[in-house]
Tab-separated table of C-alpha atoms in Angstrom:
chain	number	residue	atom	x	y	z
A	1	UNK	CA	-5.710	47.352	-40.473
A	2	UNK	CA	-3.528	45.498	-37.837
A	3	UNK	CA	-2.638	48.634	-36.223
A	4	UNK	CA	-6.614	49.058	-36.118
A	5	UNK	CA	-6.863	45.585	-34.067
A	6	UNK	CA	-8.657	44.177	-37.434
A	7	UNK	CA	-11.335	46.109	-36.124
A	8	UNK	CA	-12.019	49.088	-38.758
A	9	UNK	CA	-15.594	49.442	-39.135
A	10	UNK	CA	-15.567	50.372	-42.531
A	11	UNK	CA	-14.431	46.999	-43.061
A	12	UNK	CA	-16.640	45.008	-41.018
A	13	UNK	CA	-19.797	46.331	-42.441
A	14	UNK	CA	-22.218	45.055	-44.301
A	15	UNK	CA	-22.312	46.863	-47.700
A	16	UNK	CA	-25.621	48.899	-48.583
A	17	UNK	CA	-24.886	49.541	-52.357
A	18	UNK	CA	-25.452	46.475	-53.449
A	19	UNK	CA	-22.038	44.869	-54.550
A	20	UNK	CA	-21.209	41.475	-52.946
A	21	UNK	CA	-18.874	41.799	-49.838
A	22	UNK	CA	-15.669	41.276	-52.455
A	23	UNK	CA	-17.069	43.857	-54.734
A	24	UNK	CA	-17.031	46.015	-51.780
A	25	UNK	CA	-14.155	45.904	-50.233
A	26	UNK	CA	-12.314	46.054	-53.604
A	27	UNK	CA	-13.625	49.852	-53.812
A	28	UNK	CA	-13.120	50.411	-50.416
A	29	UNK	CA	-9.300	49.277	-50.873
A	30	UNK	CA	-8.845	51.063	-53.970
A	31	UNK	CA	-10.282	54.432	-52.271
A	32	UNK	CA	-7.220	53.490	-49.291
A	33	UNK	CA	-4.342	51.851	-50.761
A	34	UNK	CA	-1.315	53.816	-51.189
A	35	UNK	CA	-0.008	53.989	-54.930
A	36	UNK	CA	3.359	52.126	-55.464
A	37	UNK	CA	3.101	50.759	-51.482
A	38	UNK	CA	3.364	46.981	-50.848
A	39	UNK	CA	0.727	45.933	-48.700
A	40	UNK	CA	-0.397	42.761	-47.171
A	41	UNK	CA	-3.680	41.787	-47.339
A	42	UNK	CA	-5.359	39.635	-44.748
A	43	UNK	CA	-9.200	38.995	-45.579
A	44	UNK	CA	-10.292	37.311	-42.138
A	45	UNK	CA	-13.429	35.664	-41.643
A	46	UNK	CA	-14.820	31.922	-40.349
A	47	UNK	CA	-15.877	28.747	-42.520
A	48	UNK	CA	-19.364	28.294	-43.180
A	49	UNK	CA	-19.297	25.002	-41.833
A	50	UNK	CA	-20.658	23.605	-39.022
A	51	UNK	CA	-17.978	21.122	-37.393
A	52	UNK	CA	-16.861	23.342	-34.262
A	53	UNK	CA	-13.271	21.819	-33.878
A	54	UNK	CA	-12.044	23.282	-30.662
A	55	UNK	CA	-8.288	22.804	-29.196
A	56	UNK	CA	-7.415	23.145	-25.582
A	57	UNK	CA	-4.007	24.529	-25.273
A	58	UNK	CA	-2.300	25.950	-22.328
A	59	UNK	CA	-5.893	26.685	-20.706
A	60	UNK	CA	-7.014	28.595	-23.467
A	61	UNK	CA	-9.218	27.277	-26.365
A	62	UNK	CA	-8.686	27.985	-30.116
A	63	UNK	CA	-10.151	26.584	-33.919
A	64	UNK	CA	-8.149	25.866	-36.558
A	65	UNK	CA	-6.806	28.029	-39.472
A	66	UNK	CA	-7.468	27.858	-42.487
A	67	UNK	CA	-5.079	30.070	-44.659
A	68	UNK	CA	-6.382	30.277	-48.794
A	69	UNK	CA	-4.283	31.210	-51.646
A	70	UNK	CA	-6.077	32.218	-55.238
A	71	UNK	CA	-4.102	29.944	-57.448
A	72	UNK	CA	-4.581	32.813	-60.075
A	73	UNK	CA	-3.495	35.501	-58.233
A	74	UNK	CA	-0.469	38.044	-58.796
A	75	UNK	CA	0.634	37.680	-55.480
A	76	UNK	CA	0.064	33.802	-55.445
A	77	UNK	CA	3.865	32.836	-54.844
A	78	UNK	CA	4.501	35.553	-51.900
A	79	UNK	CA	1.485	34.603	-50.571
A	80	UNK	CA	2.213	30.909	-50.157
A	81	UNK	CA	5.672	31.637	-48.923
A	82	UNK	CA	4.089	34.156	-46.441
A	83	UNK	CA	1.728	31.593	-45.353
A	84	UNK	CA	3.936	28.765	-45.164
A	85	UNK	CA	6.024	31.340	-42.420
A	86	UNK	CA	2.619	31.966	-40.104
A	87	UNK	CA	2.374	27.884	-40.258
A	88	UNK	CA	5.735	27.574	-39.198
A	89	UNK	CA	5.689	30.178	-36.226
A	90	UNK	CA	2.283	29.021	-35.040
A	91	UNK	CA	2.786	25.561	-34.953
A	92	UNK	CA	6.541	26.489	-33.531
A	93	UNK	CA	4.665	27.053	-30.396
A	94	UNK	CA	0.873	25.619	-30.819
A	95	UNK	CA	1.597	22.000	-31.904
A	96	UNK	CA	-1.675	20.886	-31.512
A	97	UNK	CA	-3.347	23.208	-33.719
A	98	UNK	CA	-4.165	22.524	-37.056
A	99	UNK	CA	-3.111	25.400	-39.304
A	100	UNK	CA	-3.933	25.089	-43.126
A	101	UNK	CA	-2.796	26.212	-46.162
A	102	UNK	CA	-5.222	25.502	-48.993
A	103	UNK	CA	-5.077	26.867	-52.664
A	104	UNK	CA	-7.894	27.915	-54.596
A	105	UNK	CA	-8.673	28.078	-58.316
A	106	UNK	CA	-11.803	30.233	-57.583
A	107	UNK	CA	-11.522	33.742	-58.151
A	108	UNK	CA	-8.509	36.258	-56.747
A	109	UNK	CA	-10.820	37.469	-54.083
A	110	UNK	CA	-9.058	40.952	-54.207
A	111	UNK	CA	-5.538	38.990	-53.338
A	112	UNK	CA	-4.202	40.378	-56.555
A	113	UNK	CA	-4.393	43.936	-55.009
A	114	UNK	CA	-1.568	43.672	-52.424
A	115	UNK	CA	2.115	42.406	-52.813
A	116	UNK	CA	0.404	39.328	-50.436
A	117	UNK	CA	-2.727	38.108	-49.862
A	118	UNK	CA	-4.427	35.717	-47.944
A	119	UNK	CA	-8.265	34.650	-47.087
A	120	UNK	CA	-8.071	33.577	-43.318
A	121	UNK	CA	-10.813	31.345	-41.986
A	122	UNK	CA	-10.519	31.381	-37.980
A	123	UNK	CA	-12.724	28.242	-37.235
A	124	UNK	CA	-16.271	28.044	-38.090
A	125	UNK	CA	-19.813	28.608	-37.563
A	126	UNK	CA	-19.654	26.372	-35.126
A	127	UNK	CA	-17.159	28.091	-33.513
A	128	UNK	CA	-17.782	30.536	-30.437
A	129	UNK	CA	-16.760	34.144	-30.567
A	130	UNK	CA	-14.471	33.740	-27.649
A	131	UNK	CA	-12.881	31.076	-29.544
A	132	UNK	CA	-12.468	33.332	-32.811
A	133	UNK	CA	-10.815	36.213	-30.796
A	134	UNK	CA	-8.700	33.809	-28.579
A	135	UNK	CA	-7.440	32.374	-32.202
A	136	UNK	CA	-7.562	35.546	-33.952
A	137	UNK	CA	-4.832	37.251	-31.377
A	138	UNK	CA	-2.734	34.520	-31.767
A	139	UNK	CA	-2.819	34.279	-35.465
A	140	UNK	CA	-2.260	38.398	-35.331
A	141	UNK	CA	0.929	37.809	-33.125
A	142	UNK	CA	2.488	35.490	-35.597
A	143	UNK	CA	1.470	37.815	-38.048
A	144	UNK	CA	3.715	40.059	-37.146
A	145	UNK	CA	6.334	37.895	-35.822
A	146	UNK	CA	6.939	37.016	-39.742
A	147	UNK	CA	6.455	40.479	-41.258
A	148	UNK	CA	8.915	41.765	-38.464
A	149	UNK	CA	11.478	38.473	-39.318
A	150	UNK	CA	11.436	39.425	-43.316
A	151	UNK	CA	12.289	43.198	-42.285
């Protein structure tokens, strides 16, 4: 999906048979996941709060990140590491940005399907879309800064 800008369609829509948007995308993924292939999972949306935290840096504005780990996960341990790296490069060069790693004991949330997964929340519902994409890139970039460091 990141060679797809996080834009694949099939992704983004809203599902019409029925199954909650986790129940969903679970089938979707197991119709497109490659047997034996580690994959990363990313599972992007916003918070459904309402606080609209918004951080001026270098001209541009951005929300906060909020990166969540299902405590009963497979992947739970590569996933923290993984997100513990995106922390580290973002806040390398965006000091002022809060970036958060929070665990969950809810449910997997389809995490268990890749080698890592993560549930991103790019700012809120407060949040503009400019600011979401403006974050989004940037989050995207480090992204790949730490998959490209671990190869």
């Amino acid at each position: 999906i990141l060679r797809e800008g996080g834009t694949d369609a099939e992704f983004l829509a809203v599902p019409e048979n029925g199954l909650d948007p986790y129940g969903a995308s679970a089938a979707l993924l197991k119709g497109r996941l490659k047997s034996g292939r580690d994959c990363i999972l990313l599972d992007l949306g916003r918070a459904q709060t309402k606080h609209g935290s918004r951080f001026i840096i270098g001209g541009d504005t951005y929300c906060p990140i909020n990166m969540i780990v299902a405590k009963n996960s497979d992947s739970v341990d590569k996933s923290m590491l993984f997100a513990g790296r995106i922390k580290y490069i973002i806040n390398s060069g965006y000091k002022e940005l809060p970036v958060y790693i929070t665990e969950s004991d809810g449910g997997d949330y389809n995490q268990g399907m890749g080698y890592i997964g993560l549930t991103v929340e790019i700012g809120d519902a407060a949040n503009t879309f400019a600011e979401a994409e403006t974050t989004s890139s940037m989050f995207f970039a480090a992204v790949g800064d730490a998959i490209s460091e671990h190869d």
